[in-house]
Coordinates of C-alpha atoms and ligand atoms in Angstrom, one line a residue:
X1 CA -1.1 1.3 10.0
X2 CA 2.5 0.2 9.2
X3 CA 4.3 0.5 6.2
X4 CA 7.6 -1.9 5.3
X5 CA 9.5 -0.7 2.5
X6 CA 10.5 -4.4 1.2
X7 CA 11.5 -3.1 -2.5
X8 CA 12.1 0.1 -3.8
X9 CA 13.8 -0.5 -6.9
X10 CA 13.4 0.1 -10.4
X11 CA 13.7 -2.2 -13.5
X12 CA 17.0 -3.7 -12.4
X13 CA 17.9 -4.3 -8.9
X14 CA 21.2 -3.4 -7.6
X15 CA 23.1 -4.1 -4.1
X16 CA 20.8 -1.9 -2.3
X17 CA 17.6 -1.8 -3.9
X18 CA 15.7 -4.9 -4.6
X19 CA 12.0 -5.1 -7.0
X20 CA 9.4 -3.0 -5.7
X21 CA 7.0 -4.8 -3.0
X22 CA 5.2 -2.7 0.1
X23 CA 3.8 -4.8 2.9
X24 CA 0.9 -2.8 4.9
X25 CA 0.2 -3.9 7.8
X26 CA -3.6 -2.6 9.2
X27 CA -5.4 -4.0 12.3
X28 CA -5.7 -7.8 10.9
X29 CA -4.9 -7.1 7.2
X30 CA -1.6 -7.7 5.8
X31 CA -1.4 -6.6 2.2
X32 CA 1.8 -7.3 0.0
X33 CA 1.5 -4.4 -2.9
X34 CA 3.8 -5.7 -5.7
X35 CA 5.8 -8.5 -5.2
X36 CA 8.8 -8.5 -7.4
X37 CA 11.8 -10.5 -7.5
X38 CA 13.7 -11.0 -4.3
X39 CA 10.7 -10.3 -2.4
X40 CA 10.8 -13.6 0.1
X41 CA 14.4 -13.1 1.0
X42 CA 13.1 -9.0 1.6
X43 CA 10.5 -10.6 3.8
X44 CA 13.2 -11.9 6.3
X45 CA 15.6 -9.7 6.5
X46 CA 12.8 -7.3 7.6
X47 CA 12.0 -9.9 9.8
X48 CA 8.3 -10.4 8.7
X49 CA 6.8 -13.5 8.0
X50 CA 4.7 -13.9 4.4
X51 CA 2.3 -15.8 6.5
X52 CA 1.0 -12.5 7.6
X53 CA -0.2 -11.6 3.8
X54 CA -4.1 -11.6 3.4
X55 CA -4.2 -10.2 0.2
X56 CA -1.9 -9.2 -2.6
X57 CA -2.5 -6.2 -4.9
X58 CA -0.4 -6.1 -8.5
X59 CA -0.2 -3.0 -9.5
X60 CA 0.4 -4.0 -12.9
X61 CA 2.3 -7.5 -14.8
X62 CA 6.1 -5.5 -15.0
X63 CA 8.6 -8.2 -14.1
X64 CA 9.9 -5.8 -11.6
X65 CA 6.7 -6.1 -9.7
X66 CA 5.4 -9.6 -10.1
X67 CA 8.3 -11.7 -10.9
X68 CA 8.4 -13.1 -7.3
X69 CA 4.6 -14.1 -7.2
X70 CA 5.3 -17.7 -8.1
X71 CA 8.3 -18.6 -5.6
X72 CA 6.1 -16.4 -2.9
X73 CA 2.8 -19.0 -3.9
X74 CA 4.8 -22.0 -3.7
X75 CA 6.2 -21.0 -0.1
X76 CA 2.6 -20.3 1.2
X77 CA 1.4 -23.5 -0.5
X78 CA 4.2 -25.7 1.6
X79 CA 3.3 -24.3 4.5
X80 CA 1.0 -24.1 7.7
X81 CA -0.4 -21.3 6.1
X82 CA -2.2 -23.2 3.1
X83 CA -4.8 -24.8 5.7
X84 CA -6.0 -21.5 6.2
X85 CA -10.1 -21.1 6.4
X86 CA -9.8 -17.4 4.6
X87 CA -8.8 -17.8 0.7
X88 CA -5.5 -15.4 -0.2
X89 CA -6.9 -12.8 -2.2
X90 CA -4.7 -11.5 -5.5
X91 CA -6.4 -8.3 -7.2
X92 CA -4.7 -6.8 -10.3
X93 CA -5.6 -5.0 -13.4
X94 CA -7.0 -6.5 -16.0
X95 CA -6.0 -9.4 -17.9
X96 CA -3.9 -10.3 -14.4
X97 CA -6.3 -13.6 -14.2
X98 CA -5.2 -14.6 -17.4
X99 CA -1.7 -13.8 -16.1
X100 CA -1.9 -16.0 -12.9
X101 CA -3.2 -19.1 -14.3
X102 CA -0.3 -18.9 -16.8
X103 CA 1.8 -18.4 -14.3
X104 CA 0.9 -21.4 -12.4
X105 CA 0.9 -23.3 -15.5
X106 CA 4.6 -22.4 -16.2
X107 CA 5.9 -23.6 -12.3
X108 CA 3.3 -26.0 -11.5
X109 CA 3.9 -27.3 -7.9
X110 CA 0.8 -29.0 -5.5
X111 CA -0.9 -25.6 -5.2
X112 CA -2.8 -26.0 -1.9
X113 CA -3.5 -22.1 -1.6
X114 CA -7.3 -20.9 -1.9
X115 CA -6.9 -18.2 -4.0
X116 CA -9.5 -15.7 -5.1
X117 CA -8.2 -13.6 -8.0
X118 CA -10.2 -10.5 -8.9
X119 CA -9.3 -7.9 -11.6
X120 CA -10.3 -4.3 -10.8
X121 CA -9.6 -1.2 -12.9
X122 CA -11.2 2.0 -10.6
X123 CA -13.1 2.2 -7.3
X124 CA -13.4 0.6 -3.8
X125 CA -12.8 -2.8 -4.0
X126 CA -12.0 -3.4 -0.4
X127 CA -13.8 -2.3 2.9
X128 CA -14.2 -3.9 5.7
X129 CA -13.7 -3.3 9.7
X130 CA -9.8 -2.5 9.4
X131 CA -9.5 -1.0 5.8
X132 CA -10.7 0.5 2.4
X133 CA -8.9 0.1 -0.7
X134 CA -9.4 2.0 -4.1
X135 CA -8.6 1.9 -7.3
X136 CA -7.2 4.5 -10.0
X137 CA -5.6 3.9 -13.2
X138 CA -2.5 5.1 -14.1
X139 CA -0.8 5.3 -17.8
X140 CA 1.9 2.9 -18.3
X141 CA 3.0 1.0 -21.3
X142 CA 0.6 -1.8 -20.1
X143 CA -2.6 -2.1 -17.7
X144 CA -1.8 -0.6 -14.2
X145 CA -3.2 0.9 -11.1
X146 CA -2.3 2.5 -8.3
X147 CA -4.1 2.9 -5.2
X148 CA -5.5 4.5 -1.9
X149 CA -5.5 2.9 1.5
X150 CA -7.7 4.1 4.0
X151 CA -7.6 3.2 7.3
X152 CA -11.1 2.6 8.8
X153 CA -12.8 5.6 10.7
X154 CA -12.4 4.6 14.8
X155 CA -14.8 5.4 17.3
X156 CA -13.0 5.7 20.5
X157 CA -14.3 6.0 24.4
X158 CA -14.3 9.4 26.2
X159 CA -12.5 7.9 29.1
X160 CA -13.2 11.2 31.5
X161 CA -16.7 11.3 30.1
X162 CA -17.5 8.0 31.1
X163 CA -16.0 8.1 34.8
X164 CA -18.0 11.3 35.5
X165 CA -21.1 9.3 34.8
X166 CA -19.8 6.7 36.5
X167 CA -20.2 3.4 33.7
X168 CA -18.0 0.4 34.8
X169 CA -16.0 -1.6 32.2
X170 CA -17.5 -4.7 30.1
X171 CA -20.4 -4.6 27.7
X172 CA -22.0 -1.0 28.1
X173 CA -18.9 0.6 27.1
X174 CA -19.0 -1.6 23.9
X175 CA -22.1 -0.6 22.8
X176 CA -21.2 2.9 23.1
X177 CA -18.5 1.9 20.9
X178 CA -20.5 0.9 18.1
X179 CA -22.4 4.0 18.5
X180 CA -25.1 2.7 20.2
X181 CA -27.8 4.6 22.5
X182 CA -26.8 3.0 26.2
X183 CA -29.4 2.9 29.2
X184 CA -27.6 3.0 32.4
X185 CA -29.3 3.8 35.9
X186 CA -32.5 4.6 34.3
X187 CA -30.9 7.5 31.9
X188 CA -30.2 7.3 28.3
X189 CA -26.8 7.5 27.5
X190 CA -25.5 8.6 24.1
X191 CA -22.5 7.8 22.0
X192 CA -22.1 10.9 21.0
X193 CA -21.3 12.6 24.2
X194 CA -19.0 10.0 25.6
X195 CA -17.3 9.1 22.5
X196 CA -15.1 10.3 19.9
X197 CA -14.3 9.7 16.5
X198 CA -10.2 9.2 15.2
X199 CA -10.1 9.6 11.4
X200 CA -8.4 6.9 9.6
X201 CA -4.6 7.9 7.9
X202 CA -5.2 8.1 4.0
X203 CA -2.1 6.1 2.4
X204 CA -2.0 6.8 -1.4
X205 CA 0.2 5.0 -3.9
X206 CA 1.5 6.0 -7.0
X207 CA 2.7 3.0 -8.6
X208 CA 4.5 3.1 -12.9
X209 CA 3.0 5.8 -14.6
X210 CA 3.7 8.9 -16.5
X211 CA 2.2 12.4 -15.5
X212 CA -1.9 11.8 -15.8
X213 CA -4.9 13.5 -13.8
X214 CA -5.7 10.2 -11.6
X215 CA -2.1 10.9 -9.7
X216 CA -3.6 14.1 -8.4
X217 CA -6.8 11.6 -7.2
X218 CA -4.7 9.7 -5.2
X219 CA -3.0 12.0 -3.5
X220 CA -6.2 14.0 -2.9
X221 CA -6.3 14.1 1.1
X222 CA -3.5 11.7 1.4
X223 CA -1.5 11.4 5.0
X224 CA 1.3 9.6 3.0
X225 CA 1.9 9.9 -0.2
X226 CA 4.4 7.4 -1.8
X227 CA 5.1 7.7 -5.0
X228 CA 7.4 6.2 -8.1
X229 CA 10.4 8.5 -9.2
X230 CA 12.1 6.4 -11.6
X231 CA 13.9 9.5 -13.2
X232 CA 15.8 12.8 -12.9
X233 CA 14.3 15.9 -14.3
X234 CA 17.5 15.8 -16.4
X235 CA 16.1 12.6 -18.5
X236 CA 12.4 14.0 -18.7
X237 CA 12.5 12.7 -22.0
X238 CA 13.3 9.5 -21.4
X239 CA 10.4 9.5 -18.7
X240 CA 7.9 10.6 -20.8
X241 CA 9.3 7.5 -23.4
X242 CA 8.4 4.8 -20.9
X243 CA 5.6 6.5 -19.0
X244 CA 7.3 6.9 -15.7
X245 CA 7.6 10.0 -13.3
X246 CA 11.3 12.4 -12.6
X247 CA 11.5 13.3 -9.3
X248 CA 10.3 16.8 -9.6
X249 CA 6.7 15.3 -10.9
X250 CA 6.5 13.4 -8.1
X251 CA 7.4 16.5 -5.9
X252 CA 5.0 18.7 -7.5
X253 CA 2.2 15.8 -7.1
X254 CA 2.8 16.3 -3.6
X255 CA 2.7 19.9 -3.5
X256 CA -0.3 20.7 -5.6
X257 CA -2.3 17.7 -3.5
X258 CA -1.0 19.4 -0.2
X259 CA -0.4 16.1 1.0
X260 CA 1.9 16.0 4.4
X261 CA 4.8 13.5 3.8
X262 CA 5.8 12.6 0.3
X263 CA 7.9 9.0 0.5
X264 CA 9.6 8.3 -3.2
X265 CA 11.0 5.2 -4.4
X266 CA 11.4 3.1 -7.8
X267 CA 14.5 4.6 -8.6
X268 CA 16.7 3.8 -11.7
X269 CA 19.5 1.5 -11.0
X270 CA 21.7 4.8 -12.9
X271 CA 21.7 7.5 -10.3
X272 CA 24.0 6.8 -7.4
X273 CA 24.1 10.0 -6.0
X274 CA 21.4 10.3 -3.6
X275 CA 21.9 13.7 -2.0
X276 CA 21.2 14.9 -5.7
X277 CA 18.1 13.4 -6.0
X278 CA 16.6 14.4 -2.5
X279 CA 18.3 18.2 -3.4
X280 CA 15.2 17.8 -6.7
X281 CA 12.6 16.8 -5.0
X282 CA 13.2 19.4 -1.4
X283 CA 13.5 22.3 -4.5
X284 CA 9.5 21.7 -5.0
X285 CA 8.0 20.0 -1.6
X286 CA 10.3 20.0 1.7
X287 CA 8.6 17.0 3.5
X288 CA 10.1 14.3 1.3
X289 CA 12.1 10.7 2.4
X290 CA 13.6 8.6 -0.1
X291 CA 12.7 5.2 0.5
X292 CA 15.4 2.4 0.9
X293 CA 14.7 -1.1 1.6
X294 CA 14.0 -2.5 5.5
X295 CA 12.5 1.4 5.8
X296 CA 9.2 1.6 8.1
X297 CA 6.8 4.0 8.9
X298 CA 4.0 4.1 11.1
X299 CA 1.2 6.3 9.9
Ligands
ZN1 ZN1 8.4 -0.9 -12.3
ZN2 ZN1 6.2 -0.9 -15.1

């Protein structure tokens, strides 16, 4: 799994921080999470393409985290990528259909896209071969969720295993793969002694919210955590106001989840000094990166 840092601004965007979007990239999945303002132009100087979105997950309708989705709709819909077979799928709290057929109403262009547009408030509302995606809500001023990525379970060949009993390459080995009982030279062959299972990396994201029990949820097991810091501990107040985390919440998410790397981001546009806000969040849980846009990690 790969994570691309496209956004990791706040309300306003400034020089170096544009609106908050994520693009995950998992086996054949490519999911945009958030996709505000700025968010094309993010797309190529990271040197991605949109075309490898397959779905699009709003966390909630902030203009800091949507306000891109029509000029990103209208690109897809001009393009190659319009004759796709698969529909684009847009999930969102609720209300977001509502949302999205306004928003098309308000720039119409010759919408080509398929799109499927699903609102989900808590759960699993993806799984398939590469990836499972659930839902939590989160309290913000308005409708919003945050999520956890999981990366599929993968059973893997025993390589030594299988040259000892002496299997060639091609469809046997595949079978064993699904975890399938193999016959080979008259003996029964099981999976479970010539393969082995890698756990999927647990991504969770903490999108707008103030300090509630679900943020604990989705950092429960997480590899990665990555979660919004809008504030300073010095303006807790003024986090509390507009239902967004300081630094040190975040931090202390991290810690009491025992999660291993904390990634922060949404910052306010007002604090410049970075060392400062890294010096916060170290004081409560020492494996932490401040995002910055371009930033990648492989989990
Ligand atoms: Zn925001
Ligand atoms: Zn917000």
């Amino acid at each position: 799994m790969e994570l691309i840092f496209l956004g990791t601004g706040a309300m306003v965007p400034t020089k170096e921080r544009n609106h908050s979007s994520l693009l995950i990239k998992c086996g054949k999945e490519g999911i945009l999470l958030d996709c505000g303002e700025g968010t094309q132009r993010q797309f190529k100087e990271a040197e991605e393409s949109a075309t490898r979105i397959t779905k699009i997950l709003i966390s909630h309708w902030h203009g800091d985290h949507v306000l891109g989705l029509p000029g990103l709709l209208q690109t897809l819909s001009a393009s190659e990528y319009a004759k796709k077979e698969e529909p684009l799928e847009i999930y969102g709290p609720k209300g977001i259909k509502k949302k999205i057929t306004q928003m098309l109403e308000a720039f119409p262009f010759d919408n080509k896209l398929k799109l499927t547009i699903k609102e989900v408030d808590k759960g699993t509302f993806i799984e398939n071969e590469d990836i499972e995606v659930e839902a939590f809500s989160l309290e913000h001023a308005i409708p919003c969720i945050g999520f956890q990525i999981r990366e599929t379970d993968k059973r893997r060949i025993d390589v030594a295993a299988i040259k000892k009993i002496g299997i060639p390459d091609g469809p046997l080995l595949g079978m064993l793969q699904k975890n399938k009982t193999i016959t080979f030279n008259g003996k029964k062959i099981s999976p479970k002694k010539t393969t082995y299972v890698v756990q999927g990396k647990i991504v969770g994201v903490i999108t707008d919210t103030g300090q509630c029990k679900n943020c604990l949820k989705i950092a429960e097991g997480a590899d990665i955590l990555i979660c919004e810091a809008t504030y300073m501990e010095k303006e807790v107040e003024k986090a509390e106001q507009y239902k967004h985390l300081t630094i040190k919440q975040a931090a202390l998410i991290a810690h009491t989840a025992n999660v291993q790397k904390l990634i922060l981001n949404h910052f306010s546009q007002r604090y410049k000094e970075k060392a400062e806000q890294e010096q916060e969040a170290k004081d409560v849980f020492h494996n932490v990166t401040l995002a910055y846009d371009g930033m990648r990690i492989t989990v």
